[in-house]
XYZ file of C-alpha atoms in Angstrom:
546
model
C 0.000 0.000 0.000
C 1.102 3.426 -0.506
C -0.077 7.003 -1.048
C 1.515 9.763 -2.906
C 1.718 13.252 -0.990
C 2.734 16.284 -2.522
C 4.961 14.735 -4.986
C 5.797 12.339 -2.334
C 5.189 8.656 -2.148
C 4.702 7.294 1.710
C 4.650 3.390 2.105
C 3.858 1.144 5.060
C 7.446 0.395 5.195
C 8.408 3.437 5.965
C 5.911 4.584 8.365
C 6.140 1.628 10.433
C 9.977 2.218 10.386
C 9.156 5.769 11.582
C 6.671 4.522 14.339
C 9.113 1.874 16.100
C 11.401 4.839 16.346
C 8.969 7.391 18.485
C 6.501 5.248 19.582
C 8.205 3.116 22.222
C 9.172 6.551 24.064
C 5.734 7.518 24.393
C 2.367 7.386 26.297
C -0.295 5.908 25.857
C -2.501 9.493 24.862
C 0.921 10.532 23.042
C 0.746 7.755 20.688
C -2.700 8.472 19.784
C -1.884 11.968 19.123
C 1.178 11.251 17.048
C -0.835 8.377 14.785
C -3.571 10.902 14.421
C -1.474 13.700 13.133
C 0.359 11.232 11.145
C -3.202 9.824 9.549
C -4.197 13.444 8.973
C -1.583 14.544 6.703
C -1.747 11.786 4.838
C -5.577 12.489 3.597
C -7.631 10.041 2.514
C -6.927 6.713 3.230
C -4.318 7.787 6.201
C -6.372 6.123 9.087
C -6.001 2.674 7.756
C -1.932 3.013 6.141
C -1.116 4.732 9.840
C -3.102 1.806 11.465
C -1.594 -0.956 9.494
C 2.095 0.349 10.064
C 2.186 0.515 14.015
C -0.241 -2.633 14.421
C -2.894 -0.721 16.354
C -6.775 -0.498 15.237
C -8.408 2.161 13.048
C -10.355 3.535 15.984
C -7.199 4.008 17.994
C -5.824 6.451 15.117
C -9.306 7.625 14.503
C -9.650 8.693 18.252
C -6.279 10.726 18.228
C -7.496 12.522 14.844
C -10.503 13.517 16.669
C -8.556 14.742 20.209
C -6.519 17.023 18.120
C -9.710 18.457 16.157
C -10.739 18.897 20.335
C -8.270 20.791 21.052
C -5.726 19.995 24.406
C -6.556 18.057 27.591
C -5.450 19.166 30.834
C -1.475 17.974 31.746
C -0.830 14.869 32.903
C -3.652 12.960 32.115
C -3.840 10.115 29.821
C -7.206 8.707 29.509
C -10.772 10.591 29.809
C -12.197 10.049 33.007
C -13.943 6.656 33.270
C -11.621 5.247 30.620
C -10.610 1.497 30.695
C -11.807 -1.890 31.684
C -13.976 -1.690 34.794
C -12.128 -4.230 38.060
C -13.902 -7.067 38.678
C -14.572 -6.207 42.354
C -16.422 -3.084 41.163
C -18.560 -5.124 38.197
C -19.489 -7.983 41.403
C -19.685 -6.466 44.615
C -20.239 -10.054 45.889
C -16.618 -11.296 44.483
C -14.307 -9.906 47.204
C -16.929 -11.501 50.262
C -17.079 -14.798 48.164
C -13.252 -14.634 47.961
C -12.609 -14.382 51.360
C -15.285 -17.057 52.616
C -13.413 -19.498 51.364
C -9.441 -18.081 52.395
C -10.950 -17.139 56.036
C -13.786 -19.665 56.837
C -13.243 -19.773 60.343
C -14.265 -15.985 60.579
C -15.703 -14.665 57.977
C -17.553 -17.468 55.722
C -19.154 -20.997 55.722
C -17.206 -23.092 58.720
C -17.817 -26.200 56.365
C -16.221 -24.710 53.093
C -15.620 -26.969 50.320
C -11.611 -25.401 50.366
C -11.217 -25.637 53.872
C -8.666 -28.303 54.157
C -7.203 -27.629 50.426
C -4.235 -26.070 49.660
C -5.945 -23.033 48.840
C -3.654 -21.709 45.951
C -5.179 -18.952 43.526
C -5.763 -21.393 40.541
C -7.697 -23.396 42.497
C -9.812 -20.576 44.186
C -10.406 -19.296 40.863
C -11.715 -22.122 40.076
C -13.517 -22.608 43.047
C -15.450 -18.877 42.364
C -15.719 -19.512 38.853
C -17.755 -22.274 39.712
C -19.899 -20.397 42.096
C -20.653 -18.274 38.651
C -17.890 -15.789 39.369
C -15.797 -15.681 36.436
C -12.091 -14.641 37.313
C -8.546 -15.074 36.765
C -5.842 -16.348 39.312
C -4.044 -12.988 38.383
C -7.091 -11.167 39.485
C -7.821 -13.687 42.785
C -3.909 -12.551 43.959
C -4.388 -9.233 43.474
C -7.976 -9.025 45.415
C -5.904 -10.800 48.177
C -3.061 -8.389 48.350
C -5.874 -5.683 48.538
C -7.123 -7.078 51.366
C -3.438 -7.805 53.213
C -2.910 -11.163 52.523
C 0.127 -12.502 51.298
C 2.056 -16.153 50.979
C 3.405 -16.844 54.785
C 4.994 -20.151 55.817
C 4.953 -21.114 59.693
C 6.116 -19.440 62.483
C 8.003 -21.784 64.820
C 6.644 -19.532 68.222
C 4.518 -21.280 70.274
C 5.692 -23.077 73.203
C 3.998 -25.838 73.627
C 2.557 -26.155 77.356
C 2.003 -23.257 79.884
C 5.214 -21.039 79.738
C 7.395 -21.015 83.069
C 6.159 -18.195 84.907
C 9.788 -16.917 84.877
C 10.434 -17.214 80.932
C 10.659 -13.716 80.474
C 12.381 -12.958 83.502
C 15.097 -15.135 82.443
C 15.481 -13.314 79.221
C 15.909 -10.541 80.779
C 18.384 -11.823 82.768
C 20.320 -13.182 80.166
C 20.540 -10.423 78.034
C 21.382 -8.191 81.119
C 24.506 -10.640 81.399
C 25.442 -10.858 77.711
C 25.367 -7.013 77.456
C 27.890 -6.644 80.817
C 30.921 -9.223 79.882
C 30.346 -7.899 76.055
C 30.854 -4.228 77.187
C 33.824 -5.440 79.703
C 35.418 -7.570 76.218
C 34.677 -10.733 77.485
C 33.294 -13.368 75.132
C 29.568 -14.424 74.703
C 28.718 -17.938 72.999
C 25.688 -19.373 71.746
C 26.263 -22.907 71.832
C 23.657 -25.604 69.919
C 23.676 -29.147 68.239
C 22.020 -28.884 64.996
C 19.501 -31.788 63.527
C 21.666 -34.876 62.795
C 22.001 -35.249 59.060
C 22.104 -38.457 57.072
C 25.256 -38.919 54.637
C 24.284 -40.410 51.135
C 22.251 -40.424 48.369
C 19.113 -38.884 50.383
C 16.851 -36.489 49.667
C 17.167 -32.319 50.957
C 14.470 -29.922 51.533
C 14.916 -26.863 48.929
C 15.731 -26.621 45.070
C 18.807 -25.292 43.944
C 19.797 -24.313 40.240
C 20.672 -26.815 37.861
C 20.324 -27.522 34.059
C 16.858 -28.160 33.181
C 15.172 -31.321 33.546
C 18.416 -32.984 35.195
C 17.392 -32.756 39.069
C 19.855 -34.639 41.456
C 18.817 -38.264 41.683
C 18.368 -39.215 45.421
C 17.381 -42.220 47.040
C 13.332 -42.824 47.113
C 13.398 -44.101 50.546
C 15.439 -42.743 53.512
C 16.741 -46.057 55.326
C 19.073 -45.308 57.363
C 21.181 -48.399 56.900
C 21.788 -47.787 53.107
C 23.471 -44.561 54.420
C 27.080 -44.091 54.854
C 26.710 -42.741 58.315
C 25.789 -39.539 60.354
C 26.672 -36.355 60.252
C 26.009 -34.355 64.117
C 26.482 -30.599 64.075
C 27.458 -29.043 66.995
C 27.582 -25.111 66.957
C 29.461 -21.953 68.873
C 27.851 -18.872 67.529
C 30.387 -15.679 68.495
C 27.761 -12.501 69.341
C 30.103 -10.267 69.414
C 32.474 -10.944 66.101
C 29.115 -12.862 63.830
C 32.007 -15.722 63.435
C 30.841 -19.761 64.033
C 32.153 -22.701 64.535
C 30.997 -26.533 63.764
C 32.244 -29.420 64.642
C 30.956 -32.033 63.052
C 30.556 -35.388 64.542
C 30.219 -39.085 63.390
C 29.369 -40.651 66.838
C 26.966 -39.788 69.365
C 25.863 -35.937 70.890
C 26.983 -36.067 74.265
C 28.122 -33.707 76.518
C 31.973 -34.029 75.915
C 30.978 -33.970 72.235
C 29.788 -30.287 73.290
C 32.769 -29.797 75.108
C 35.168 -30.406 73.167
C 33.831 -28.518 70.377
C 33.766 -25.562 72.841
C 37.547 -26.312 73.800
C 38.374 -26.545 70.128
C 36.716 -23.014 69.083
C 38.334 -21.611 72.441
C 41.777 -22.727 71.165
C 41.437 -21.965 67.724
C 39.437 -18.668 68.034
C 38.137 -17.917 71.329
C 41.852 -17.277 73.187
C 43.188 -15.153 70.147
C 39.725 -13.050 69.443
C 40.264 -12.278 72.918
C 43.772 -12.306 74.474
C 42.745 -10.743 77.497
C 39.372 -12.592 78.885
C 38.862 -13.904 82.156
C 35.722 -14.835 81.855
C 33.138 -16.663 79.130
C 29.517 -16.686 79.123
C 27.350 -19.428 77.396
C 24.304 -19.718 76.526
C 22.219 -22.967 76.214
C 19.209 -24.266 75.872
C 17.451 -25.818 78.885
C 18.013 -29.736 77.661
C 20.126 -31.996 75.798
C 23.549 -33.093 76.039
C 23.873 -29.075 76.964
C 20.755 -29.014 79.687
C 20.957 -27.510 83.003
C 20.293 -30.571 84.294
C 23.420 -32.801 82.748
C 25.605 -33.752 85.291
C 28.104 -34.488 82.775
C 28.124 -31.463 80.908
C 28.876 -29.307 84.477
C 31.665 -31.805 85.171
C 32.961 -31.376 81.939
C 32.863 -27.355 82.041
C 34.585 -27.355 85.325
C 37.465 -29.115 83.295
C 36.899 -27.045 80.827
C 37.076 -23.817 83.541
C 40.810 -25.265 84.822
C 42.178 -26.167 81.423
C 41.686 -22.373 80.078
C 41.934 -20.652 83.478
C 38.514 -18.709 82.144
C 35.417 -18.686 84.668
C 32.892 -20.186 82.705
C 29.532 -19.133 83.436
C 26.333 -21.123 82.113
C 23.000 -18.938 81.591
C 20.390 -21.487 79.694
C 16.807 -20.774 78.480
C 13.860 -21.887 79.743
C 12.466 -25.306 79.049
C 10.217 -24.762 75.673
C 12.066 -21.610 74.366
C 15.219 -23.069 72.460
C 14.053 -21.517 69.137
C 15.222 -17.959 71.001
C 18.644 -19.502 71.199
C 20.574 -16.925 69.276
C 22.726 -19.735 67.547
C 19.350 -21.005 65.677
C 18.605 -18.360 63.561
C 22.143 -16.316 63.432
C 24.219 -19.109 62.033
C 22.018 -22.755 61.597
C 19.274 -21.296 59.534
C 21.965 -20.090 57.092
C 23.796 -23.386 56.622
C 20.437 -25.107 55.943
C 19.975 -22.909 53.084
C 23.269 -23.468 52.126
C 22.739 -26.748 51.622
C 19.236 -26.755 50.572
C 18.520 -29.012 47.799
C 21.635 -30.818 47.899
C 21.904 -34.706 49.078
C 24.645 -34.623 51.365
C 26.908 -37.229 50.000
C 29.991 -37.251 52.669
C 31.140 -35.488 55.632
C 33.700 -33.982 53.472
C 30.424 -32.259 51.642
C 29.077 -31.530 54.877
C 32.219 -29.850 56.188
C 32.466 -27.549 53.174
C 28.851 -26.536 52.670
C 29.144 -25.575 56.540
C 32.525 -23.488 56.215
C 31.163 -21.844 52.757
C 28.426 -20.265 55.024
C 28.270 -16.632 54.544
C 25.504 -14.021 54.591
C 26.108 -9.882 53.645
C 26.287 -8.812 56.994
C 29.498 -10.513 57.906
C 29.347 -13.920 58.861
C 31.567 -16.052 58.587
C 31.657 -20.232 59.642
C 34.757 -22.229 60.294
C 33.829 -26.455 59.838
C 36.096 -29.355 60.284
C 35.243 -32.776 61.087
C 35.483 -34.764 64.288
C 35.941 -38.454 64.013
C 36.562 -38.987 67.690
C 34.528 -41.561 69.955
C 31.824 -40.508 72.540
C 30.605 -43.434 74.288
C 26.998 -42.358 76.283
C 25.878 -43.346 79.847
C 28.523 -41.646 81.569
C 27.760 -41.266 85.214
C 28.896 -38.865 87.595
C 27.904 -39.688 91.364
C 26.820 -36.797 93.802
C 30.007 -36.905 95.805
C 31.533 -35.731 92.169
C 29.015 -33.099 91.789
C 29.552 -32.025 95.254
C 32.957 -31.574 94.816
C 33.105 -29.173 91.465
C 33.946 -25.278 91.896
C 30.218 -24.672 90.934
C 28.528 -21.427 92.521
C 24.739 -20.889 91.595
C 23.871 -17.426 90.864
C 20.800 -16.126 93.257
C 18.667 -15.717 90.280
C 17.030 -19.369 89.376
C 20.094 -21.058 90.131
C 19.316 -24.267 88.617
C 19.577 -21.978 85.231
C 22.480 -19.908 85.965
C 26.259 -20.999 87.565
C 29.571 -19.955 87.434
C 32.248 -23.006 87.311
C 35.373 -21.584 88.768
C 39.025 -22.536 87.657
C 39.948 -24.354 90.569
C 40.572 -28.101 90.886
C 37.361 -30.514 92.313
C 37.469 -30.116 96.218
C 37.824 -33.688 97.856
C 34.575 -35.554 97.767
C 33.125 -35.932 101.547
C 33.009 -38.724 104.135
C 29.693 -40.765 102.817
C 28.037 -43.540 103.335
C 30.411 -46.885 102.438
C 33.707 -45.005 103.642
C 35.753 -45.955 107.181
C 33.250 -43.554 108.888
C 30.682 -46.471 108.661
C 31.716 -49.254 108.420
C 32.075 -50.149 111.514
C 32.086 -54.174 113.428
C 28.665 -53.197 114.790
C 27.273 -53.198 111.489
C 29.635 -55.350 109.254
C 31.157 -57.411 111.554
C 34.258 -57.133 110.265
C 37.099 -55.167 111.715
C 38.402 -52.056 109.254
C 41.338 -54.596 107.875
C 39.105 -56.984 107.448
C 36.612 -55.069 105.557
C 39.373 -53.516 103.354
C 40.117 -56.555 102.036
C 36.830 -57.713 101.877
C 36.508 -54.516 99.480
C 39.768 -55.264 97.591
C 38.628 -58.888 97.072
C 35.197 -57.265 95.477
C 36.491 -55.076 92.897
C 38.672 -57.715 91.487
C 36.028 -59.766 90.591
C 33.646 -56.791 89.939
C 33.473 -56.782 86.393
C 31.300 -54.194 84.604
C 29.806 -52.047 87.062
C 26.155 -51.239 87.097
C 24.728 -47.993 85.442
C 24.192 -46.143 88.892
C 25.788 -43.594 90.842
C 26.966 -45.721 93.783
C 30.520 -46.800 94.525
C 31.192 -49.862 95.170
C 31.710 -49.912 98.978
C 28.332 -48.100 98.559
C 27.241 -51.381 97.219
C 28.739 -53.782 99.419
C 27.520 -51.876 102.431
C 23.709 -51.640 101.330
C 23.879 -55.433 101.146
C 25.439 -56.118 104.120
C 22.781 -53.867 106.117
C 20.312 -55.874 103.975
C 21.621 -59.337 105.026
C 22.992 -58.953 108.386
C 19.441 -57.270 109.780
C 16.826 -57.278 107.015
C 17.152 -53.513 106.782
C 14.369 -52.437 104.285
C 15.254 -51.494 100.420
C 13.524 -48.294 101.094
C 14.587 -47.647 104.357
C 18.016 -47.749 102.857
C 17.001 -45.930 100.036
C 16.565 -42.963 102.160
C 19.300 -43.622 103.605
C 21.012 -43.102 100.396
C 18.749 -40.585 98.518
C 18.416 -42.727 95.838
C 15.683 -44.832 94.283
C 14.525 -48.259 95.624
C 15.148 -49.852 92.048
C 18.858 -48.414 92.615
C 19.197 -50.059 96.175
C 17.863 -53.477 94.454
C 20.403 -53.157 91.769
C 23.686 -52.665 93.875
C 22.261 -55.621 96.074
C 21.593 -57.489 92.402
C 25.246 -56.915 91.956
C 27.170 -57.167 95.359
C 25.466 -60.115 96.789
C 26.891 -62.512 94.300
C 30.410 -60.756 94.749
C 30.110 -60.904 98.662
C 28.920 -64.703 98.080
C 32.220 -65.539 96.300
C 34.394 -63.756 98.916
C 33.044 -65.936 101.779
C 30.831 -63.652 103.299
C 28.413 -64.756 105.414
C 24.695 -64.487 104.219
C 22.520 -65.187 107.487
C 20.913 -62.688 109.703
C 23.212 -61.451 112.624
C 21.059 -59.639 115.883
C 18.288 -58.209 115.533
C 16.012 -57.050 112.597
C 16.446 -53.518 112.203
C 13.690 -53.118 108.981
C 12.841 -49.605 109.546
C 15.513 -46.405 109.603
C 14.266 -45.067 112.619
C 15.565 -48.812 113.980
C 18.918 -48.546 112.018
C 20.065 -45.445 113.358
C 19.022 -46.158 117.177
C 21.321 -49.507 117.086
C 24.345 -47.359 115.078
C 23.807 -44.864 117.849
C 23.932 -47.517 120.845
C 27.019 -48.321 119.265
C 28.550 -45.437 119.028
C 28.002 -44.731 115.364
C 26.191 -41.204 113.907
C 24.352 -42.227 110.310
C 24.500 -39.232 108.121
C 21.500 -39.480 105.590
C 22.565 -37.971 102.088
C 19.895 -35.297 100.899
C 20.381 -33.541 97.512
C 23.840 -34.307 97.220
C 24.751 -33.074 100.757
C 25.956 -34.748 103.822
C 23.288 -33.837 106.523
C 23.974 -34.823 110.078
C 21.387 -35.313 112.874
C 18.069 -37.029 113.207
C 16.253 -38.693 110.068
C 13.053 -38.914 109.157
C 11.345 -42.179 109.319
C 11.043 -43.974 105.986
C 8.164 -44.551 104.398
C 7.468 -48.494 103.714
């Protein structure tokens, strides 16, 4: 097509090479003007050539013709008022209600929607509306939603399962009173964790990552355990202060000297050269685990810890139920999780370096390395051991927060089974006799039982039991221990005491209750001390309950 003005002959070519020149820099009501103005001085047959060349309709160049015959519109507007496609919401008033009866059921729709326990994405609410004779897009269904302040939310990890500790704030308080003093005095502050134990081989990971199309990784479609190469155990010390980690990663079991030695390892390969000058550390734990306030092992193993490094180690822990406030969760775990999102972890060698390749824009940074070593569980540490640690309790909940001192283990009291007791009134045997009687025992004691009771502990709780049918829980007063605890040590001395000649028949009288225990040790010149809470309590005890 083509048309000649003055002398001149215009083609579609050229216009169109004309229009994908201006056109892209212009409005909407701009175009319209140009392609009118364009259409006009061509004269007849203008409309359609213009139309053709920039791929719009004849109206479109007919309307900007007829704007300029109008004369100008005000500035800054580009369509005449009540131009364009009317929204959906305003064409059905009923849409946006009928939308959010189905999203918010609960509150503000039928309780027994048909998309209550759907995954209500907006294809299928479209098509849940549409069928209600609502005709709408999925486009339009998100955009109604982000109207009315929705948006796509996963789950918040916040609630605490059972009735909070009426002290759970309090403690927080506490702590962060604590971290803020030894971090304005220089003194480290460590948020210590073990992150979820993580299969090595061919298994599947939570997340995508980016990879050619249509070649996922191939992982295994079942995760057995035993077709595994192993276990990979995390253990974590998050630096407040300097945003710098530390992992060790395990292969055996999460135990308190696991923990331990992962803190002595960051302490020597960090901790003592980010701070040359510290006295003091502060950690901070969750309330259970190999870490939990109530792990004898773990307090034993700090003390140690305390002496080797000559720093007083203090120990402030979070309140049962609140570990997902534990600073180490979300400041360095959450980020090696996406690290490794979407990636079967194949070795601890993969592990290792996905963990040390943790970084994030504000700074962190995460050294890894692996530790092979062995760390056997059911380690036991008896209350004469716990009694004996350089442990002070801070007045404030001091089951939660202590101070381990760097001082050697004071020597364990006088207790029950020592010299102090064992006396020919109650043995009968003199103190040679019943040292060798003791020496004979632990050479043919084998593998001791799994309870916190020494073996002259042992030996003497049978003794009282055979010699004057002393009650198990009478004893187990006595003791402050369990009656299941008293009938294992007797489960395991008697046969010893058996094999070492000792007599088995009742001697004098029956002494079944405590009451009757003490009053013959005290004709006899003997003073029982009844062991309460891991102390050595002297004077008169309570009658046992049979």
């Amino acid at each position: 097509m083509l048309c000649v003005v003055a002398e001149k002959t215009v083609t579609v070519e050229m216009l169109a090479a004309k229009f994908e020149l201006v056109l892209p820099v212009l409005d909407e009501r701009l175009r319209r003007l140009v392609l009118g103005a364009e259409a006009r001085s061509l004269g007849h047959g203008g409309i359609r050539m213009v139309a053709r060349a920039a791929g719009v309709r004849e109206a479109t160049v007919s309307l900007g013709a007829s704007e300029l015959e109008a004369g100008p519109e005000p500035p800054g507007r580009v369509r005449r008022p009540g131009g364009g496609r009317k929204r959906a919401a305003g064409l059905d008033p009923g849409l946006v209600p009928a939308l959010l009866a189905l999203v918010e059921p609960e509150e503000r729709g039928d309780p027994v929607s048909p998309l209550r326990w759907t995954v209500k994405s907006t294809r299928t609410l479209a098509a849940e509306l549409s069928a209600q004779g609502r005709a709408v897009s999925p486009r339009t269904v998100a955009a109604l939603l982000r109207a009315e302040g929705f948006s796509l939310q996963g789950n918040a990890k916040v609630l605490e399962g059972k009735k909070p500790h009426p002290d759970r704030d309090a403690q927080f308080r506490y702590i962060n009173g604590q971290a803020a003093s030894y971090t304005e005095a220089g003194d480290p502050v460590i948020s210590v964790d073990a992150k979820k134990k993580e299969m090595i081989g061919q298994f599947g990971n939570a997340g995508r990552q980016w990879r050619p199309e249509g070649s996922p990784a191939r992982v295994r479609d079942h995760d057995f355990a035993s077709e595994g190469d192993g276990k990979a155990i995390p253990y974590g010390v998050y630096d407040l202060a300097a945003d710098t980690g530390w992992v060790s990663v395990g292969t055996d079991h999460d135990t308190a000297a696991f923990a331990l030695e992962t803190i002595c390892r960051w302490w020597n390969a960090r901790g003592r050269h980010d701070y040359p000058a510290a006295g003091r550390l502060l950690v901070t734990a969750d309330a259970g685990g190999a870490n939990g306030y109530r792990t004898r092992a773990w307090k034993k193993g700090l003390a140690a810890l305390a002496l080797e490094t000559g720093l007083e180690v203090t120990v402030c822990h979070f309140p049962p139920g609140t570990s997902k406030w534990n600073k180490i969760g979300h400041r360095l775990f959450s980020h090696i999780t996406m690290n490794w999102r979407g990636r079967p972890l194949t070795s601890h060698e993969v592990v290792v370096n996905s963990i040390a390749a943790t970084t994030t824009a504000t700074g962190l940074t995460v050294r890894a390395e692996l530790d092979p070593g062995s760390y056997p569980t059911g380690e036991t540490v008896t209350d004469a051991e716990m009694d004996a640690l350089p442990l002070t309790r801070h007045d404030w909940h001091g089951d939660w927060n202590y101070t381990l001192r760097p001082e050697p283990p004071a020597r364990p009291p006088a207790g029950p089974g020592t010299a102090a007791w064992a006396r020919p009134a109650l043995t009968g045997l003199d103190p040679a006799q019943w040292d060798r009687l003791l020496s004979a025992l632990h050479a043919a004691a084998g593998e001791p039982p799994p309870i916190h009771l020494s073996l002259a502990d042992q030996a003497l709780i049978t003794v009282l039991k055979l010699r004057f049918r002393v009650r198990n829980a009478a004893l187990a007063s006595l003791y402050a221990v369990s009656a299941s605890t008293v009938k294992t040590a007797q489960d395991h001395a008697w046969p010893l005491l058996v094999q070492a000649g000792y007599p088995t028949e009742p001697v004098g009288p029956q002494l079944k209750t405590l009451p009757e225990l003490t009053a013959y040790a005290r004709e006899h010149g003997i003073t029982l001390t009844a062991k309460t809470n891991g102390l050595f309590l002297r004077g008169p005890i309570e009658p046992a309950q049979e």
